[in-house]
Structures are given as C-alpha cells and as structure tokens.
Coordinates of N, CA and C in Angstrom, one line a residue:
Chain A
E1 N 30.7 -15.4 4.9 CA 29.8 -14.6 5.8 C 28.4 -15.1 5.8
A2 N 27.8 -15.4 6.9 CA 26.5 -15.9 7.0 C 25.5 -14.8 6.5
G3 N 24.4 -15.2 5.9 CA 23.4 -14.3 5.4 C 22.4 -14.0 6.5
V4 N 21.3 -13.3 6.1 CA 20.2 -12.9 7.0 C 19.4 -14.2 7.2
A5 N 19.2 -14.5 8.5 CA 18.4 -15.7 8.8 C 17.0 -15.3 9.3
Q6 N 16.1 -16.1 8.8 CA 14.7 -15.9 9.2 C 14.1 -17.2 9.6
S7 N 13.1 -17.2 10.6 CA 12.4 -18.4 10.9 C 11.0 -17.9 11.5
P8 N 10.0 -18.8 11.3 CA 10.0 -20.0 10.5 C 10.0 -19.7 9.0
R9 N 10.2 -20.6 8.2 CA 10.1 -20.4 6.7 C 8.7 -20.4 6.2
Y10 N 7.9 -21.2 6.9 CA 6.5 -21.2 6.5 C 5.6 -21.2 7.8
K11 N 4.4 -20.6 7.7 CA 3.5 -20.6 8.8 C 2.1 -20.5 8.2
I12 N 1.2 -21.4 8.7 CA -0.2 -21.4 8.4 C -1.0 -21.2 9.7
I13 N -1.9 -20.2 9.7 CA -2.7 -19.9 10.8 C -4.1 -19.6 10.4
E14 N -5.0 -19.6 11.3 CA -6.4 -19.1 11.0 C -6.5 -17.6 11.4
K15 N -7.4 -17.0 10.7 CA -7.7 -15.6 11.0 C -8.0 -15.4 12.4
R16 N -7.6 -14.2 12.9 CA -7.7 -13.8 14.3 C -6.7 -14.5 15.2
Q17 N -5.9 -15.4 14.7 CA -4.8 -15.9 15.5 C -3.6 -15.0 15.5
S18 N -2.6 -15.2 16.4 CA -1.4 -14.4 16.4 C -0.2 -15.2 15.8
V19 N 0.8 -14.5 15.3 CA 1.9 -15.1 14.8 C 3.1 -14.2 15.0
A20 N 4.3 -14.8 15.1 CA 5.5 -14.0 15.2 C 6.6 -14.5 14.3
F21 N 7.4 -13.6 13.8 CA 8.5 -14.0 12.9 C 9.8 -13.4 13.5
W22 N 10.8 -14.2 13.3 CA 12.1 -13.8 13.8 C 13.2 -13.6 12.7
C23 N 14.0 -12.6 12.9 CA 15.1 -12.3 12.0 C 16.4 -12.1 12.7
N24 N 17.5 -12.7 12.2 CA 18.8 -12.5 12.7 C 19.6 -11.8 11.5
P25 N 20.0 -10.6 11.6 CA 20.6 -9.9 10.5 C 22.1 -10.4 10.4
I26 N 22.8 -9.9 9.3 CA 24.2 -10.2 9.2 C 24.9 -9.5 10.3
S27 N 25.9 -10.2 10.9 CA 26.6 -9.7 12.0 C 27.2 -8.3 11.8
G28 N 26.9 -7.4 12.7 CA 27.5 -6.0 12.6 C 26.6 -5.0 11.8
H29 N 25.6 -5.5 11.1 CA 24.8 -4.6 10.3 C 23.9 -3.7 11.2
A30 N 24.0 -2.4 10.9 CA 23.3 -1.5 11.8 C 21.8 -1.3 11.5
T31 N 21.5 -1.5 10.2 CA 20.1 -1.2 9.8 C 19.3 -2.5 9.5
L32 N 18.1 -2.6 9.9 CA 17.3 -3.8 9.7 C 15.9 -3.3 9.2
Y33 N 15.4 -4.1 8.2 CA 14.2 -3.8 7.6 C 13.2 -5.0 7.6
W34 N 11.9 -4.7 7.7 CA 10.9 -5.7 7.5 C 10.1 -5.3 6.3
Y35 N 9.9 -6.2 5.4 CA 9.1 -5.9 4.2 C 8.0 -7.0 4.1
Q36 N 6.8 -6.5 3.5 CA 5.8 -7.5 3.2 C 5.7 -7.6 1.7
Q37 N 5.7 -8.8 1.2 CA 5.6 -9.1 -0.2 C 4.4 -10.0 -0.5
I38 N 3.4 -9.3 -1.0 CA 2.2 -10.0 -1.4 C 2.4 -10.7 -2.8
L39 N 1.8 -11.8 -3.0 CA 2.1 -12.6 -4.2 C 1.8 -11.7 -5.4
G40 N 2.9 -11.7 -6.3 CA 2.8 -11.0 -7.5 C 3.1 -9.5 -7.4
Q41 N 3.6 -9.1 -6.3 CA 3.9 -7.7 -6.1 C 5.4 -7.6 -5.6
G42 N 5.9 -6.3 -5.6 CA 7.2 -6.1 -5.0 C 7.1 -5.9 -3.5
P43 N 8.2 -6.0 -2.9 CA 8.3 -5.8 -1.4 C 7.8 -4.4 -1.0
K44 N 7.1 -4.3 0.1 CA 6.7 -3.1 0.6 C 7.2 -2.9 2.0
L45 N 7.9 -1.8 2.3 CA 8.5 -1.6 3.6 C 7.5 -1.4 4.7
L46 N 7.7 -2.2 5.8 CA 6.8 -2.1 6.9 C 7.5 -1.3 8.0
I47 N 8.7 -1.6 8.3 CA 9.4 -0.9 9.4 C 10.9 -0.9 9.1
Q48 N 11.6 0.1 9.5 CA 13.1 0.2 9.4 C 13.6 0.6 10.8
F49 N 14.6 -0.2 11.2 CA 15.3 0.1 12.5 C 16.8 0.5 12.1
Q50 N 17.3 1.4 12.9 CA 18.7 1.8 12.8 C 19.2 1.5 14.3
N51 N 20.1 0.5 14.4 CA 20.4 -0.1 15.7 C 19.1 -0.5 16.3
N52 N 18.8 0.0 17.5 CA 17.5 -0.5 18.1 C 16.4 0.6 18.1
G53 N 16.6 1.7 17.3 CA 15.7 2.7 17.2 C 14.9 2.6 15.8
V54 N 13.6 3.0 15.9 CA 12.8 3.0 14.7 C 13.0 4.3 13.8
V55 N 13.4 4.0 12.5 CA 13.6 5.1 11.6 C 12.3 5.4 10.8
D56 N 11.6 4.4 10.4 CA 10.3 4.6 9.6 C 9.4 3.4 9.9
D57 N 8.2 3.7 10.4 CA 7.2 2.7 10.5 C 5.9 3.2 10.0
S58 N 6.0 4.1 9.0 CA 4.8 4.8 8.5 C 3.8 3.9 7.8
Q59 N 4.3 2.7 7.3 CA 3.4 1.8 6.6 C 3.1 0.5 7.4
L60 N 3.4 0.6 8.7 CA 3.1 -0.6 9.6 C 1.7 -0.4 10.1
P61 N 0.8 -1.4 9.9 CA -0.5 -1.3 10.5 C -0.5 -1.5 12.0
K62 N -0.3 -0.4 12.7 CA 0.0 -0.5 14.1 C -1.1 -1.1 15.0
D63 N -2.3 -1.1 14.4 CA -3.4 -1.7 15.2 C -3.2 -3.2 15.4
R64 N -2.4 -3.8 14.5 CA -2.3 -5.3 14.6 C -0.8 -5.8 14.4
F65 N 0.0 -4.9 13.9 CA 1.4 -5.3 13.7 C 2.3 -4.6 14.7
S66 N 3.3 -5.3 15.2 CA 4.3 -4.7 16.1 C 5.6 -5.3 15.8
A67 N 6.7 -4.6 16.0 CA 8.0 -5.1 15.8 C 9.0 -4.5 16.8
E68 N 10.0 -5.3 17.2 CA 11.0 -4.8 18.0 C 12.4 -5.3 17.6
R69 N 13.4 -4.6 18.0 CA 14.8 -5.0 17.7 C 15.6 -4.9 19.0
L70 N 15.7 -6.0 19.7 CA 16.3 -6.0 21.0 C 17.8 -5.9 20.9
K71 N 18.4 -5.0 21.6 CA 19.8 -4.8 21.7 C 20.4 -4.5 20.3
G72 N 19.6 -4.0 19.4 CA 20.2 -3.7 18.1 C 20.6 -4.8 17.2
V73 N 20.2 -6.0 17.6 CA 20.6 -7.2 16.8 C 19.4 -7.9 16.2
D74 N 18.9 -9.0 16.8 CA 17.7 -9.7 16.3 C 16.5 -8.9 16.4
S75 N 15.5 -9.3 15.5 CA 14.2 -8.6 15.5 C 13.1 -9.6 15.4
T76 N 12.0 -9.2 16.0 CA 10.7 -10.0 15.8 C 9.6 -9.1 15.3
L77 N 8.8 -9.6 14.4 CA 7.6 -9.0 13.9 C 6.4 -9.8 14.3
K78 N 5.4 -9.2 14.9 CA 4.3 -9.9 15.3 C 3.0 -9.3 14.7
I79 N 2.1 -10.3 14.4 CA 0.7 -9.9 13.9 C -0.3 -10.4 14.9
Q80 N -1.1 -9.5 15.4 CA -2.2 -10.0 16.3 C -3.3 -9.0 16.3
P81 N -4.5 -9.4 15.9 CA -4.9 -10.7 15.3 C -4.6 -10.7 13.7
A82 N -4.4 -11.8 13.2 CA -4.2 -11.9 11.7 C -5.5 -11.8 10.9
K83 N -5.4 -11.2 9.7 CA -6.5 -11.1 8.8 C -6.1 -11.9 7.5
L84 N -7.1 -12.2 6.7 CA -6.8 -12.9 5.5 C -5.8 -12.2 4.6
E85 N -6.0 -10.9 4.6 CA -5.1 -10.1 3.7 C -3.7 -10.0 4.1
D86 N -3.3 -10.5 5.3 CA -2.0 -10.6 5.8 C -1.2 -11.7 5.1
S87 N -1.8 -12.6 4.4 CA -1.1 -13.6 3.7 C -0.1 -13.0 2.7
A88 N 1.1 -13.4 2.9 CA 2.2 -12.8 2.2 C 3.5 -13.4 2.6
V89 N 4.6 -13.0 1.9 CA 6.0 -13.4 2.4 C 6.5 -12.2 3.2
Y90 N 7.0 -12.4 4.3 CA 7.6 -11.4 5.2 C 9.1 -11.5 5.1
L91 N 9.7 -10.5 4.5 CA 11.1 -10.4 4.2 C 11.8 -9.6 5.3
C92 N 13.0 -10.0 5.7 CA 13.8 -9.2 6.6 C 15.1 -8.9 5.8
A93 N 15.6 -7.7 5.9 CA 16.8 -7.3 5.2 C 17.7 -6.5 6.2
S94 N 19.0 -6.5 5.9 CA 19.9 -5.7 6.7 C 20.9 -5.0 5.8
S95 N 21.4 -3.9 6.3 CA 22.4 -3.2 5.6 C 23.5 -2.8 6.6
P96 N 24.7 -2.6 6.1 CA 25.9 -2.5 7.0 C 26.0 -1.3 7.8
T97 N 25.6 -0.1 7.2 CA 25.8 1.1 8.0 C 24.5 1.9 8.1
S98 N 24.7 3.0 8.7 CA 23.5 3.9 8.8 C 23.5 4.9 7.7
G99 N 24.2 4.6 6.6 CA 24.4 5.5 5.5 C 23.2 5.8 4.7
G100 N 22.1 5.2 4.9 CA 20.9 5.6 4.2 C 20.5 4.6 3.1
V101 N 19.6 5.0 2.2 CA 19.0 4.2 1.3 C 19.9 3.6 0.2
T102 N 21.1 4.2 0.0 CA 22.0 3.7 -1.0 C 22.9 2.5 -0.5
D103 N 22.8 2.2 0.8 CA 23.4 1.1 1.3 C 22.8 -0.2 0.7
T104 N 23.6 -1.1 0.3 CA 23.0 -2.4 -0.2 C 22.3 -3.1 0.9
Q105 N 21.1 -3.5 0.6 CA 20.2 -4.3 1.5 C 20.4 -5.8 1.1
Y106 N 20.6 -6.6 2.2 CA 20.8 -8.0 2.0 C 19.5 -8.7 2.6
F107 N 18.8 -9.4 1.8 CA 17.6 -10.0 2.2 C 17.7 -11.4 2.7
G108 N 16.9 -11.8 3.6 CA 16.8 -13.2 4.0 C 15.8 -13.9 3.1
P109 N 15.6 -15.2 3.3 CA 14.8 -16.0 2.4 C 13.3 -15.7 2.6
G110 N 12.9 -15.1 3.8 CA 11.5 -14.8 4.0 C 10.7 -15.8 4.7
T111 N 9.6 -15.4 5.3 CA 8.7 -16.3 5.9 C 7.3 -16.2 5.2
R112 N 6.9 -17.4 4.6 CA 5.6 -17.4 3.9 C 4.5 -17.6 4.9
L113 N 3.6 -16.6 5.0 CA 2.5 -16.7 5.9 C 1.2 -16.9 5.1
T114 N 0.5 -18.0 5.5 CA -0.9 -18.2 4.9 C -1.9 -18.1 6.1
V115 N -2.9 -17.2 5.9 CA -4.0 -17.0 6.8 C -5.2 -17.6 6.2
L116 N -5.8 -18.6 6.9 CA -7.0 -19.2 6.4 C -8.3 -18.7 7.1
Chain B
G1 N 0.1 8.2 -3.4 CA 1.5 8.2 -2.9 C 2.5 8.0 -4.0
E2 N 3.7 8.0 -3.7 CA 4.8 7.8 -4.7 C 4.8 6.3 -5.1
N3 N 4.9 6.1 -6.4 CA 5.0 4.7 -6.9 C 5.9 4.5 -8.0
V4 N 6.2 3.2 -8.3 CA 7.1 2.8 -9.4 C 6.3 1.8 -10.2
E5 N 6.2 2.1 -11.5 CA 5.5 1.2 -12.4 C 6.6 0.4 -13.2
Q6 N 6.4 -0.9 -13.4 CA 7.3 -1.8 -14.0 C 6.6 -2.6 -15.1
H7 N 7.3 -2.7 -16.3 CA 6.8 -3.4 -17.4 C 7.9 -4.1 -18.2
P8 N 7.6 -5.3 -18.8 CA 6.4 -6.0 -18.7 C 6.3 -6.9 -17.4
S9 N 5.2 -7.5 -17.2 CA 5.1 -8.3 -16.0 C 5.7 -9.7 -16.2
T10 N 5.6 -10.1 -17.5 CA 6.3 -11.4 -17.8 C 7.0 -11.1 -19.1
L11 N 8.2 -11.8 -19.3 CA 9.0 -11.7 -20.5 C 9.7 -13.0 -20.7
S12 N 9.5 -13.5 -22.0 CA 10.1 -14.8 -22.4 C 11.0 -14.5 -23.6
V13 N 12.3 -14.9 -23.5 CA 13.3 -14.7 -24.6 C 14.0 -15.9 -24.8
Q14 N 14.6 -16.1 -26.0 CA 15.4 -17.2 -26.4 C 16.8 -17.0 -25.8
E15 N 17.4 -18.1 -25.3 CA 18.7 -18.0 -24.8 C 19.7 -17.3 -25.8
G16 N 20.5 -16.4 -25.3 CA 21.4 -15.7 -26.2 C 20.8 -14.3 -26.6
D17 N 19.5 -14.2 -26.6 CA 18.9 -12.9 -27.0 C 19.0 -11.9 -25.8
S18 N 18.6 -10.7 -26.0 CA 18.6 -9.7 -25.0 C 17.2 -9.5 -24.4
A19 N 17.2 -9.0 -23.1 CA 16.0 -8.8 -22.4 C 16.1 -7.3 -21.9
V20 N 14.9 -6.6 -22.0 CA 14.8 -5.3 -21.5 C 13.6 -5.1 -20.6
I21 N 13.8 -4.6 -19.4 CA 12.7 -4.3 -18.5 C 12.7 -2.8 -18.1
K22 N 11.5 -2.2 -18.1 CA 11.4 -0.8 -18.0 C 10.6 -0.4 -16.8
C23 N 11.0 0.7 -16.1 CA 10.3 1.2 -14.9 C 10.2 2.7 -15.1
T24 N 9.1 3.2 -14.5 CA 8.9 4.7 -14.4 C 8.6 5.0 -13.0
Y25 N 9.0 6.2 -12.5 CA 8.8 6.6 -11.2 C 8.2 8.0 -11.2
S26 N 7.6 8.4 -10.0 CA 6.8 9.6 -10.0 C 7.5 10.7 -9.1
D27 N 8.4 10.3 -8.2 CA 9.0 11.3 -7.3 C 10.2 11.9 -7.9
S28 N 10.1 13.2 -8.2 CA 11.2 13.9 -8.9 C 12.5 14.0 -8.0
A29 N 12.3 13.7 -6.7 CA 13.4 13.8 -5.8 C 14.2 12.4 -5.7
S30 N 13.6 11.4 -6.4 CA 14.3 10.1 -6.4 C 15.7 10.2 -7.0
N31 N 16.7 9.6 -6.3 CA 18.0 9.7 -6.8 C 18.8 8.4 -6.7
Y32 N 18.2 7.3 -6.4 CA 18.9 6.1 -6.3 C 17.9 5.0 -6.9
F33 N 18.4 4.1 -7.8 CA 17.6 3.2 -8.5 C 18.3 1.8 -8.6
P34 N 18.0 0.9 -7.7 CA 18.6 -0.4 -7.7 C 17.7 -1.4 -8.4
W35 N 18.3 -2.5 -8.9 CA 17.6 -3.6 -9.5 C 17.9 -4.8 -8.7
Y36 N 16.9 -5.6 -8.4 CA 17.0 -6.8 -7.6 C 16.5 -8.0 -8.4
K37 N 17.2 -9.2 -8.2 CA 16.8 -10.4 -8.8 C 16.3 -11.4 -7.7
Q38 N 15.2 -12.0 -7.9 CA 14.6 -12.9 -6.9 C 14.4 -14.2 -7.5
E39 N 15.1 -15.2 -7.0 CA 14.9 -16.6 -7.4 C 13.9 -17.3 -6.5
L40 N 13.3 -18.4 -7.0 CA 12.3 -19.0 -6.3 C 12.7 -19.4 -4.9
G41 N 11.9 -19.0 -3.9 CA 12.2 -19.4 -2.5 C 13.3 -18.6 -1.9
K42 N 13.8 -17.6 -2.5 CA 14.9 -16.8 -2.0 C 14.5 -15.3 -1.8
G43 N 15.2 -14.6 -1.1 CA 15.0 -13.2 -1.0 C 15.6 -12.4 -2.2
P44 N 15.2 -11.2 -2.5 CA 15.8 -10.4 -3.6 C 17.3 -10.2 -3.3
Q45 N 18.0 -10.2 -4.4 CA 19.4 -9.9 -4.4 C 19.8 -8.7 -5.3
L46 N 20.5 -7.8 -4.8 CA 20.9 -6.6 -5.6 C 21.8 -7.1 -6.7
I47 N 21.5 -6.7 -8.0 CA 22.4 -7.0 -9.1 C 23.1 -5.8 -9.7
I48 N 22.5 -4.7 -9.7 CA 23.1 -3.4 -10.2 C 22.2 -2.3 -9.7
D49 N 22.9 -1.1 -9.6 CA 22.2 0.1 -9.2 C 22.8 1.3 -9.9
I50 N 22.0 2.4 -9.9 CA 22.5 3.6 -10.6 C 22.0 4.8 -9.8
R51 N 22.8 5.8 -9.7 CA 22.4 7.0 -9.0 C 22.1 8.1 -10.1
S52 N 21.4 9.1 -9.6 CA 20.8 10.1 -10.5 C 21.9 11.0 -11.2
N53 N 23.1 10.9 -10.8 CA 24.1 11.7 -11.5 C 24.8 11.0 -12.6
V54 N 24.3 9.8 -12.9 CA 24.9 8.9 -14.0 C 23.8 8.5 -14.9
G55 N 24.0 8.5 -16.2 CA 23.0 8.1 -17.2 C 23.0 6.6 -17.5
E56 N 24.2 5.9 -17.4 CA 24.2 4.5 -17.7 C 25.3 3.9 -16.9
K57 N 25.1 2.6 -16.6 CA 26.1 1.8 -15.8 C 26.1 0.4 -16.3
K58 N 27.2 -0.2 -16.5 CA 27.3 -1.6 -17.0 C 28.1 -2.4 -16.1
D59 N 27.7 -3.7 -16.0 CA 28.5 -4.7 -15.3 C 28.3 -6.0 -16.0
Q60 N 29.3 -6.3 -16.9 CA 29.4 -7.5 -17.7 C 28.1 -7.5 -18.6
R61 N 27.2 -8.5 -18.4 CA 26.1 -8.6 -19.3 C 24.9 -7.8 -18.9
I62 N 25.0 -7.0 -17.8 CA 23.9 -6.3 -17.3 C 24.2 -4.8 -17.4
A63 N 23.2 -4.0 -17.8 CA 23.4 -2.6 -17.9 C 22.1 -1.9 -17.4
V64 N 22.2 -0.7 -16.9 CA 21.0 0.0 -16.5 C 21.2 1.4 -17.1
T65 N 20.1 2.0 -17.6 CA 20.1 3.3 -18.1 C 19.0 4.1 -17.4
L66 N 19.3 5.4 -17.2 CA 18.4 6.3 -16.5 C 18.1 7.6 -17.3
N67 N 16.9 7.9 -17.4 CA 16.5 9.2 -18.1 C 15.7 10.0 -17.0
K68 N 16.4 10.9 -16.4 CA 15.7 11.7 -15.3 C 14.6 12.6 -15.8
T69 N 14.8 13.1 -17.0 CA 13.8 14.0 -17.5 C 12.5 13.3 -17.7
A70 N 12.5 12.1 -18.2 CA 11.3 11.3 -18.5 C 10.9 10.5 -17.3
K71 N 11.8 10.4 -16.2 CA 11.6 9.7 -15.0 C 11.4 8.2 -15.4
H72 N 12.3 7.7 -16.2 CA 12.3 6.2 -16.4 C 13.7 5.6 -16.4
F73 N 13.8 4.4 -16.1 CA 15.0 3.7 -16.1 C 14.8 2.2 -16.5
S74 N 15.8 1.6 -17.1 CA 15.7 0.3 -17.7 C 16.8 -0.6 -17.4
L75 N 16.5 -1.9 -17.3 CA 17.5 -2.9 -17.1 C 17.7 -3.7 -18.5
H76 N 18.9 -3.8 -18.9 CA 19.2 -4.5 -20.1 C 20.1 -5.7 -19.8
I77 N 19.7 -6.9 -20.2 CA 20.5 -8.1 -20.0 C 20.8 -8.6 -21.4
T78 N 22.1 -8.7 -21.7 CA 22.5 -9.2 -23.0 C 23.0 -10.7 -22.9
E79 N 23.0 -11.4 -24.1 CA 23.5 -12.8 -24.1 C 22.8 -13.6 -23.0
T80 N 21.5 -13.6 -22.9 CA 20.9 -14.2 -21.8 C 21.2 -15.7 -21.7
Q81 N 21.2 -16.2 -20.4 CA 21.5 -17.6 -20.1 C 20.4 -18.2 -19.3
P82 N 20.2 -19.5 -19.2 CA 19.1 -20.1 -18.4 C 19.1 -19.6 -17.0
E83 N 20.3 -19.4 -16.4 CA 20.3 -18.9 -15.0 C 19.9 -17.5 -14.8
D84 N 19.6 -16.8 -15.9 CA 19.0 -15.5 -15.7 C 17.5 -15.5 -15.4
S85 N 16.9 -16.7 -15.6 CA 15.5 -16.9 -15.3 C 15.2 -16.6 -13.8
A86 N 14.3 -15.6 -13.6 CA 14.0 -15.2 -12.2 C 13.0 -14.1 -12.3
V87 N 12.6 -13.5 -11.1 CA 11.8 -12.3 -11.1 C 12.7 -11.2 -10.8
Y88 N 12.6 -10.1 -11.6 CA 13.4 -8.9 -11.4 C 12.5 -7.8 -10.9
F89 N 13.0 -7.0 -9.9 CA 12.3 -5.9 -9.4 C 13.2 -4.6 -9.6
C90 N 12.6 -3.6 -10.0 CA 13.2 -2.3 -9.9 C 12.8 -1.6 -8.7
A91 N 13.5 -0.6 -8.2 CA 13.1 0.2 -7.1 C 13.6 1.6 -7.2
A92 N 13.0 2.5 -6.5 CA 13.4 3.9 -6.5 C 13.4 4.5 -5.1
S93 N 14.3 5.3 -4.8 CA 14.3 6.0 -3.5 C 13.3 7.1 -3.5
I94 N 12.6 7.2 -2.4 CA 11.6 8.3 -2.2 C 11.8 8.9 -0.9
G95 N 11.2 10.1 -0.8 CA 11.2 10.8 0.4 C 12.4 11.8 0.6
Q96 N 12.2 12.7 1.5 CA 13.3 13.6 1.9 C 13.9 13.2 3.2
G97 N 15.2 13.5 3.4 CA 15.8 13.1 4.7 C 16.0 11.6 4.7
A98 N 15.2 10.9 5.6 CA 15.3 9.4 5.7 C 14.5 8.8 4.5
Q99 N 15.3 8.5 3.4 CA 14.6 7.9 2.3 C 14.3 6.4 2.4
K100 N 13.4 5.9 1.6 CA 13.2 4.5 1.6 C 13.0 4.1 0.2
L101 N 13.0 2.7 -0.1 CA 12.9 2.2 -1.4 C 11.4 1.8 -1.7
V102 N 10.9 2.2 -2.8 CA 9.6 1.7 -3.3 C 9.9 0.8 -4.5
F103 N 9.3 -0.4 -4.5 CA 9.6 -1.4 -5.5 C 8.5 -1.4 -6.6
G104 N 8.9 -1.8 -7.8 CA 8.0 -2.1 -8.8 C 7.3 -3.4 -8.6
Q105 N 6.4 -3.8 -9.5 CA 5.6 -5.0 -9.3 C 6.3 -6.3 -9.7
G106 N 7.5 -6.1 -10.4 CA 8.2 -7.3 -10.7 C 8.0 -7.8 -12.2
T107 N 9.0 -8.4 -12.8 CA 9.0 -9.0 -14.1 C 9.5 -10.4 -14.0
R108 N 8.7 -11.3 -14.4 CA 9.1 -12.7 -14.4 C 9.8 -13.0 -15.8
L109 N 11.1 -13.2 -15.7 CA 11.9 -13.4 -17.0 C 12.1 -14.9 -17.1
T110 N 11.8 -15.4 -18.3 CA 12.0 -16.8 -18.6 C 12.9 -16.9 -19.8
I111 N 14.0 -17.6 -19.7 CA 15.0 -17.8 -20.8 C 14.7 -19.2 -21.3
N112 N 14.4 -19.3 -22.6 CA 14.1 -20.5 -23.3 C 15.3 -21.1 -23.9
P113 N 15.7 -22.3 -23.6 CA 16.9 -22.9 -24.2 C 16.7 -23.2 -25.7

C-alpha cells in the first residue's frame, strides 16, 4: 500500500513570497490533516478535512494560510505572503475513516520550508 | 490552552538498557494517548497507543503506562537497539466532540552501541 505522498520535499523562498504544498493521501482515506512542525517541536494541527469538508481550522492563520481538498482526495496548502516564522516542516497525514481522533494517522515525509 | 509536556528532551542510553520518556497533560477530558516515532527525514509513525480505560499496554519491547489521576503517561522501551534511535513524540486528545491531538515537544533518543 502506497503511503502519503507530499511534494515538494524542500522549498526555499523569500519572505512575502507565496508557496504551495501538495498532498496525496492513502487511497480511500476519508480524513486528511495538515500539521506544522517547527524545528525542535512537535507537530501542530493546522487544518483537518473529513472528505472535502473542514472539521477543524481553528489554528490555521487564515490571513495568510489557505487549504483545500478537492473532491475529497488530494489537498493543497498555500501560504501567501510567507513570513520568516513560517519556516518549518509541513506534514500531511491521513486516516482511514471518519471515526475520530483514535483513528491511526499515517504521516507523509513532509515539506521542509525555509523562508529567508 | 491545553498542552502536553514531555521530558526529557534528549536521552542517551547504552544498547540493551531501558529508556523511559514521560509526558503530562492538562485536559482532564483527554482519553487517547498515542506515541509516535520520527526518524530523520520521515514523518512520525505510530508505535503504540493507550486509551483512558486502560492503565498499561505492551507490545514486545515497548510499553505505555497511564496514570489518569496524575495526568501523566510514559513510554518504556526495554532491551534497546540501535534502530530505536529516533525522536519520540507523545500526544493527547483534547476537546469535546471533534477531538484533535496535541503533541509533546519530542525526545531525541540515542542508543549507544
């Protein structure tokens, strides 16, 4: 079974530029998560989708971050404009059902963003 | 807000010895506590989890214990091997209804041969 795919793996941009990350979850997984992992910290949930609807985006900085999950499959996360403090690894995860937090989350390898 | 504290931040043990990582949580409604292992360049991977109706769970060399009264839970790795070297994260579920996971800060475990 293929895992969660993310691209690009690395991205370097200057502050105030825009950037987009792509995630392809495990086939058939209903729930998709985007996490931000700052160096030396644990992942922090940015947004959770169930199929193509948003379940939780309370920690998404909506003035600069946006995310969508088209047709309940792939997802993109965008930052516009980027700030220095956005430098982090952006992790995508998926879980098989809509059964809630006890569903195992399968993480992708992440996209490492550096904002100069 | 609700948070999870994890200690120590780094841990170095001799191969074959045991390693213990501890976490505390603040939300009394938390009822699910997974542990993740993250190797360099990879995303976290679930290694074991425990629910609030259980005090201890074991899976081969890995065990997790939960003390709901004290709001802390621990990961125990016995007979450590070099491949156990990684960053380990604890997490706790928070919130009512649509819960989410809050992660600890991580522990970098190094197994010395």
